[in-house]
Structure formats: C-alpha cells, structure tokens
Amino acid sequence: MTVVMPVCSELAAVPSWFAVLPDTPAAAALADAASRHGARRTIRHPSGRPWLVGRWDDEACAVGEAGGNKLVLMGEFGPVPLARAAAGLRTVADVDTVARRLTGSCHLLASVSGRVRAQGAVSGLRRLFHTTVAGVAVASDRADVTAALGRTDLDARRLALHLLDPPVLHPLTYRPVWRGVADLPADHVLVLETDGRARQVRWWLPPAPEVPLAEGAAALAEALRAAVDARVRGRARVSSDLSGLDSTALCALAARAGPEVVACTAAGPDPLDDDVRYARLTAGALPRVDHRIVPAEEMPEIYQGLLDTGGLLDELLDEPCGGLADHARWAAVVGRAADRGSRLHLSGFGGDEVLGCATTHLRTLLRRRPATALRELRGFAVTYRWSRARMLRELCDGRSYGSWLRGAADRLTTPPPPDADAGALGWGPTPRLAPWVTEDAADAVRELIRAEAPTARPLSADRGLHDDLVGIRESARPVRQISRLAARLGVTLCAPYYDDRVLEAGLSVRPEDKRPPSAYKPLVKEAMRGVVPAESLDRPAKSPGMCDLDAALRAHRREVLTLFEDSRLGRLGLIDEAALRTLCTGPLRQHPYDLHDALYQAVGCELWLRARERAAAGPTVGAPP
C-alpha cells in the first residue's frame, strides 16, 4: 500500500524546518536539494561545509563556536554560554553535559571535530527523523522534509495506524508515514560520522520514582520557574491559559516574572464547570493580568469549521492529527490572545501526564510496599468502580509486552469490554479500528503489529514508568502539531511541562505521593504554595465539564459528511465511505462503544491528505522569503 505523493513540491509551503547534514563532501548534493525545496538559511560546520539548512526565525536559533566545535539550539531556551560550552567539548559524548543543563524545549545540535550529534526533547515534543540518500545520512525536525530529501513516498499502511482508537501503540504509532524514513527515539541522539553514516545512541534514562513529595515539589517549583522565565524574559506581554491547576501555575509564574499576562479562560456550558470562578479568583490576586473570558456561546463546537480552507487547515503537518476535529475551539482562545498583542502563549498541555502517573505503578508498589499498595488499590477501586475480579485478573497478567502486542493485533476489530478503564493495571487499553475501516486496512495494521511484536520492548522494565513515558510522548504528538497551527496565528505555543527538566522533576516523585486516590494533584499544589493564590490552589478538583459530542455532530453533520465525499482515505482503500456516512447519521455513542475518538482520527487523516493535495496542486501562499 505505497502511494506516490509529490511531497517535494509541497515544502515551499512549510514556513519553518531544518535539515542536518554530516561533515563530508558527499553531503553537498543534499544541501543543493534542500535549497531547491525552499531552504533559505545555512549554518556551516567549522570546516566550512553546509551543516544545517532550512528556514527558521532568528529568535528560535542560537549559535556558539570555539575552535573545531560548534553548538546550535533551535526552539525555546534560556541563556546558554554556547561558545564556552563548545570550547569544552572533546567528543560528541561530552554534549551530554550541555544537554543536562538546558532550560526550555529545543533541539540541540553539535558539530565536534567533524562528527555531528543531533537530539530533540525526551518528551517527544521536539522530534528528529532520518534517512539515507546515496550512502549519506540526513536528519530533519520534520518527517516530510526528510522524505523529500530522500525522495520517498507515503506508506498507506503506516497511515492506517493513525486510525487506531486510541492512537497509542508503542512503538508503532511513533513511526513516520513515509517509506524509508525512521524516527529517532526521544531518549536517543543521532550521531553522523565523517563518512556519512548514522547511528543512534541512548543518552537519557528516566529518574527512579523514589523522591518524597516535599523534596520533589521543591525541584518541580524550581524547574517550572526556570522554564517560564526562559520564555517570558525580556517580553512586555505574553498570554497564558487559565483554567485548571496546570495552566494556573504557569500563568502565576509568568505574572510574577514581570510581563503583562493576557490570561485566557474558555467558559463551558456545564453549570458545574467552575473554571471561570477559580480563574477570576486567580487573576484578581495576581499582578499585571489582563483576564479574558471567552463566553460559552462564543466557543465553537467540535467538528466546526472542517471545510474552512485558506486558514489553519492549510497548514502542512508532517503527520495527521486527530486534534484538528477540535481546532476551531482551541484557535478561538489563542486567537483572542493574539488579538491582544501576545506573541507567546503558555499552555498547560502535558500537565496531566507529568504531574500524575499511571495506575500500573501499583504493580511495583505491591512488591515493595504491599500494605500501601493494597490501601491504594482499594481507593482506586472505589473511585473508578473497579471490580475485584477485574483487578486480580490484570494484576496476575504477566505477559510480556510483545505478547500483549500480539493479542492487540487479534482484537483490533472486536468491541472493547464494557469496563471503560480495562487495562489500567496492564499494558493499557487495546486500540481498536472503527467499523468504517476496511478489512484491507485492518489486515495491514495487524501485519505491522505482528511484525513488531517479537522485538518490541517497553520503555522501562518498570511497567508503571513505561506507561508514564508512553503517556507523555503520545500526548506530546498532537501538541507538536498544534504548535504549528499557533505559529500560523503569529503565536509561539509553549508547553513547559514537556521540558526535559520539568519532566524529570515530575517523574522522580513517588507515585503514591503524586497520585493518591483521595487527593487532586498534590505535587503541583505543594510546588506552587506562595505562587498561586491559596484559594485557587486548594481547589478540590477540576470539573470534567460537559461536551455533548452527539449534539456537536448533529450540528455539524453536513460538514463532516461533505469532508468525506470522494474521501481521500477511501481512495487509498483505508475506509469504507458508505459505512462512515451511515454511522455518522446517528449518535455515535449509541454504538456498542463510543466512536467519537475514532472519528477524530479519521477526520485528522482526511484533513491531512487534503491539505497536502492542495499544497501540491496550487501556488504557495504566505511562504516566507
């Protein structure tokens, strides 16, 4: 299921990207190819050969050089004496020291005595992809750029993986949709040798989750403060979400750091939604906060604006994003911040994953502190209505990850169990494929999973830590794409909870302290004492809010059905258009299981294919010089 897509001609419409080349004469052809695809900037190796080529803003790039070494940061970062750091390097392994001191979220790139090291963020928010062209390795921060330089095509089998619900299946769902393009694992660096070859080296290991709450809270407070300061320093005005505790912490830190903060709160239709009440309390107690509330009646609905071309939906993403089904709602908030003059927006994305933890940590706790684990299990059983039989079944399931993957392949098209939280003590919920996915597509996904299962390894031998890392990396994937939509609005979207130092601080805290069944986010509450107003900090919980997805689908059914007319997914043989239309004419929640999340994925894939088709067919609009 290989499809030829003219990815090369689309790159001129991509406003920001970079490619990394080895320090070898053979890379000159790749530099020339990048220029033909729209590269406008070049940073050279100390040897004078091209090293980094592409398009980027000056504000998002820092360079330091000493002797035969050069360091570059791309993204969001605090002050770093890069020239001094470059002078201390002897090998690419020495860059570990630089990486462990960085604040913010960025790519770190090094040219050391002719060898290259490139890495992203351990959360996966900053990614790298690579391929080999005529024996020369090349890497990029975008999968489609890598595919263009390698002149490779779309692999429809990999695209079918994006139809999974939930779209989480380590390591398959990290894989690019382009043939011959590989992803760099988030905890690895890519080393490019002087002969043009590439190798991957693991450089990062998660901290052991053993730190008590008070000590971990102090470390988190320092990491968050540094992360926010790195973004807002020197700015007169920034903006921030102001809703749950995660974003409230960022908003308060930004306000106390000096700039005016445009705080944005989206009101919900649910009368039990108390976000606005707590947001007003917070904003009223902080200095220099311009609080903006988006009334519930002005918030777009899910599935709204799916046919609006010429705007956000024309942004070229390098992989599909199910969050596009909800893009109008998110843009309504950030768009108001942009209208108030903000060019940098702080978001609480990642807070749930970094400040909480997976319930699978209870398996490890049972071995180490059984009395504590049993008390926690009883609490979670009451909170989430877990049956004793179900808990025992999952706790006694000792299958390897590869064995679980093989089972997942067998259950792709069977209805899930009625227990919505099934898998909370195992390897996770088994992803499913909706009834509109074709048999050929389901078979292709099964083949990919079964081929991966024999060699698949979890991210950690500790099952709870594996689940934490999967949750962080998978949640960062849509945020990476949403940040590109924000850039189209003229705003840099910042998600400090995905920063390496913040993530490490959160992961290091004992799970039973970080997520007890009877308390709401104790880690951030303890960390933000004296920063967030006390009344806001002592919020007992965040209302889940009310969002009638079936009502939203009724209101925007015409848009959804029109989107799938002559479906591009259908052309690829991945969905049955008639089946999708039939299911979407009724309430998806009355199906044996809720199909809305599966529809998000189908919408994201369809929008992605159509945006790339438009870019390939028409003139470039708004590309920077």
Tab-separated table of N, CA, C and O in Angstrom, residues 518-564:
chain	number	residue	atom	x	y	z
A	518	SER	N	-7.236	9.755	46.802
A	518	SER	CA	-8.106	10.678	47.535
A	518	SER	C	-7.701	12.145	47.409
A	518	SER	O	-8.306	12.999	48.051
A	519	ALA	N	-6.695	12.464	46.605
A	519	ALA	CA	-6.225	13.856	46.519
A	519	ALA	C	-6.096	14.279	45.062
A	519	ALA	O	-5.876	13.451	44.177
A	520	TYR	N	-6.214	15.590	44.825
A	520	TYR	CA	-6.162	16.138	43.484
A	520	TYR	C	-4.834	16.868	43.269
A	520	TYR	O	-4.567	17.886	43.884
A	521	LYS	N	-3.974	16.312	42.446
A	521	LYS	CA	-2.702	16.905	42.026
A	521	LYS	C	-1.893	17.494	43.187
A	521	LYS	O	-1.566	18.685	43.203
A	522	PRO	N	-1.563	16.674	44.168
A	522	PRO	CA	-0.830	17.202	45.333
A	522	PRO	C	0.549	17.737	44.981
A	522	PRO	O	1.051	18.631	45.674
A	523	LEU	N	1.174	17.228	43.927
A	523	LEU	CA	2.535	17.661	43.610
A	523	LEU	C	2.567	19.119	43.195
A	523	LEU	O	3.365	19.911	43.723
A	524	VAL	N	1.716	19.519	42.270
A	524	VAL	CA	1.741	20.919	41.832
A	524	VAL	C	1.191	21.839	42.924
A	524	VAL	O	1.618	22.993	43.055
A	525	LYS	N	0.270	21.345	43.731
A	525	LYS	CA	-0.228	22.171	44.827
A	525	LYS	C	0.887	22.496	45.811
A	525	LYS	O	1.040	23.648	46.247
A	526	GLU	N	1.679	21.492	46.158
A	526	GLU	CA	2.783	21.723	47.087
A	526	GLU	C	3.856	22.602	46.452
A	526	GLU	O	4.437	23.466	47.106
A	527	ALA	N	4.109	22.400	45.159
A	527	ALA	CA	5.152	23.169	44.471
A	527	ALA	C	4.787	24.642	44.336
A	527	ALA	O	5.673	25.507	44.331
A	528	MET	N	3.508	24.949	44.229
A	528	MET	CA	3.087	26.327	43.937
A	528	MET	C	2.592	27.084	45.167
A	528	MET	O	1.982	28.148	45.035
A	529	ARG	N	2.840	26.543	46.374
A	529	ARG	CA	2.497	27.298	47.580
A	529	ARG	C	3.259	28.623	47.574
A	529	ARG	O	4.465	28.667	47.387
A	530	GLY	N	2.530	29.724	47.755
A	530	GLY	CA	3.148	31.041	47.746
A	530	GLY	C	3.264	31.654	46.359
A	530	GLY	O	3.658	32.814	46.230
A	531	VAL	N	2.934	30.901	45.342
A	531	VAL	CA	2.963	31.421	43.964
A	531	VAL	C	1.551	31.588	43.433
A	531	VAL	O	1.160	32.653	42.966
A	532	VAL	N	0.774	30.524	43.501
A	532	VAL	CA	-0.640	30.567	43.122
A	532	VAL	C	-1.452	30.995	44.343
A	532	VAL	O	-1.177	30.530	45.467
A	533	PRO	N	-2.426	31.876	44.185
A	533	PRO	CA	-3.258	32.273	45.330
A	533	PRO	C	-3.828	31.058	46.055
A	533	PRO	O	-4.235	30.076	45.429
A	534	ALA	N	-3.849	31.128	47.381
A	534	ALA	CA	-4.188	29.954	48.204
A	534	ALA	C	-5.560	29.393	47.878
A	534	ALA	O	-5.740	28.170	47.794
A	535	GLU	N	-6.552	30.256	47.674
A	535	GLU	CA	-7.904	29.755	47.416
A	535	GLU	C	-7.965	28.985	46.105
A	535	GLU	O	-8.668	27.977	45.998
A	536	SER	N	-7.234	29.438	45.114
A	536	SER	CA	-7.204	28.726	43.842
A	536	SER	C	-6.426	27.424	43.964
A	536	SER	O	-6.781	26.413	43.356
A	537	LEU	N	-5.369	27.450	44.753
A	537	LEU	CA	-4.513	26.279	44.887
A	537	LEU	C	-5.229	25.151	45.615
A	537	LEU	O	-4.960	23.964	45.361
A	538	ASP	N	-6.130	25.489	46.498
A	538	ASP	CA	-6.824	24.471	47.280
A	538	ASP	C	-8.086	23.963	46.590
A	538	ASP	O	-8.934	23.311	47.218
A	539	ARG	N	-8.205	24.220	45.318
A	539	ARG	CA	-9.319	23.704	44.530
A	539	ARG	C	-9.392	22.184	44.698
A	539	ARG	O	-8.415	21.473	44.482
A	540	PRO	N	-10.546	21.630	45.069
A	540	PRO	CA	-10.612	20.195	45.359
A	540	PRO	C	-10.471	19.307	44.134
A	540	PRO	O	-9.975	18.189	44.218
A	541	ALA	N	-10.909	19.784	42.979
A	541	ALA	CA	-10.817	19.011	41.739
A	541	ALA	C	-11.219	19.920	40.596
A	541	ALA	O	-11.752	21.014	40.809
A	542	LYS	N	-10.957	19.478	39.387
A	542	LYS	CA	-11.389	20.216	38.206
A	542	LYS	C	-12.582	19.503	37.608
A	542	LYS	O	-12.549	18.288	37.371
A	543	SER	N	-13.664	20.250	37.349
A	543	SER	CA	-14.837	19.645	36.728
A	543	SER	C	-14.476	19.138	35.336
A	543	SER	O	-13.775	19.808	34.579
A	544	PRO	N	-14.947	17.935	34.998
A	544	PRO	CA	-14.674	17.438	33.651
A	544	PRO	C	-15.400	18.218	32.573
A	544	PRO	O	-15.098	18.099	31.384
A	545	GLY	N	-16.348	19.074	32.987
A	545	GLY	CA	-17.076	19.861	32.005
A	545	GLY	C	-18.082	18.998	31.266
A	545	GLY	O	-18.183	17.788	31.434
A	546	MET	N	-18.859	19.651	30.418
A	546	MET	CA	-19.890	18.952	29.664
A	546	MET	C	-19.691	19.271	28.196
A	546	MET	O	-19.622	20.427	27.791
A	547	CYS	N	-19.560	18.249	27.395
A	547	CYS	CA	-19.434	18.448	25.956
A	547	CYS	C	-20.249	17.363	25.269
A	547	CYS	O	-19.857	16.189	25.279
A	548	ASP	N	-21.419	17.720	24.765
A	548	ASP	CA	-22.310	16.759	24.112
A	548	ASP	C	-21.799	16.528	22.697
A	548	ASP	O	-22.089	17.299	21.778
A	549	LEU	N	-21.023	15.468	22.530
A	549	LEU	CA	-20.406	15.205	21.231
A	549	LEU	C	-21.439	14.839	20.187
A	549	LEU	O	-21.297	15.209	19.007
A	550	ASP	N	-22.467	14.110	20.576
A	550	ASP	CA	-23.506	13.775	19.603
A	550	ASP	C	-24.240	15.024	19.136
A	550	ASP	O	-24.598	15.148	17.955
A	551	ALA	N	-24.457	15.975	20.065
A	551	ALA	CA	-25.094	17.234	19.663
A	551	ALA	C	-24.198	18.012	18.706
A	551	ALA	O	-24.671	18.608	17.733
A	552	ALA	N	-22.891	18.019	18.985
A	552	ALA	CA	-21.956	18.694	18.085
A	552	ALA	C	-21.961	18.038	16.708
A	552	ALA	O	-21.911	18.727	15.672
A	553	LEU	N	-22.042	16.720	16.672
A	553	LEU	CA	-22.081	16.036	15.377
A	553	LEU	C	-23.384	16.337	14.650
A	553	LEU	O	-23.380	16.544	13.423
A	554	ARG	N	-24.488	16.395	15.376
A	554	ARG	CA	-25.764	16.757	14.726
A	554	ARG	C	-25.674	18.142	14.105
A	554	ARG	O	-26.118	18.382	12.986
A	555	ALA	N	-25.062	19.077	14.858
A	555	ALA	CA	-24.982	20.456	14.375
A	555	ALA	C	-24.073	20.594	13.162
A	555	ALA	O	-24.293	21.468	12.309
A	556	HIS	N	-23.061	19.745	13.066
A	556	HIS	CA	-22.065	19.894	12.002
A	556	HIS	C	-21.949	18.628	11.155
A	556	HIS	O	-20.923	18.406	10.516
A	557	ARG	N	-23.041	17.861	11.127
A	557	ARG	CA	-23.019	16.620	10.340
A	557	ARG	C	-22.757	16.910	8.868
A	557	ARG	O	-22.036	16.172	8.195
A	558	ARG	N	-23.334	17.997	8.351
A	558	ARG	CA	-23.140	18.297	6.934
A	558	ARG	C	-21.668	18.510	6.632
A	558	ARG	O	-21.160	18.029	5.610
A	559	GLU	N	-20.961	19.229	7.533
A	559	GLU	CA	-19.529	19.452	7.315
A	559	GLU	C	-18.758	18.141	7.328
A	559	GLU	O	-17.882	17.911	6.496
A	560	VAL	N	-19.086	17.274	8.295
A	560	VAL	CA	-18.374	16.004	8.399
A	560	VAL	C	-18.614	15.159	7.153
A	560	VAL	O	-17.676	14.610	6.549
A	561	LEU	N	-19.886	15.053	6.731
A	561	LEU	CA	-20.199	14.213	5.580
A	561	LEU	C	-19.624	14.793	4.291
A	561	LEU	O	-19.158	14.052	3.417
A	562	THR	N	-19.628	16.112	4.177
A	562	THR	CA	-19.043	16.743	2.992
A	562	THR	C	-17.540	16.501	2.940
A	562	THR	O	-16.969	16.272	1.870
A	563	LEU	N	-16.893	16.549	4.106
A	563	LEU	CA	-15.449	16.305	4.156
A	563	LEU	C	-15.108	14.939	3.569
A	563	LEU	O	-14.077	14.779	2.900
A	564	PHE	N	-15.970	13.959	3.814
A	564	PHE	CA	-15.671	12.601	3.374
A	564	PHE	C	-16.287	12.254	2.016
A	564	PHE	O	-16.259	11.090	1.617
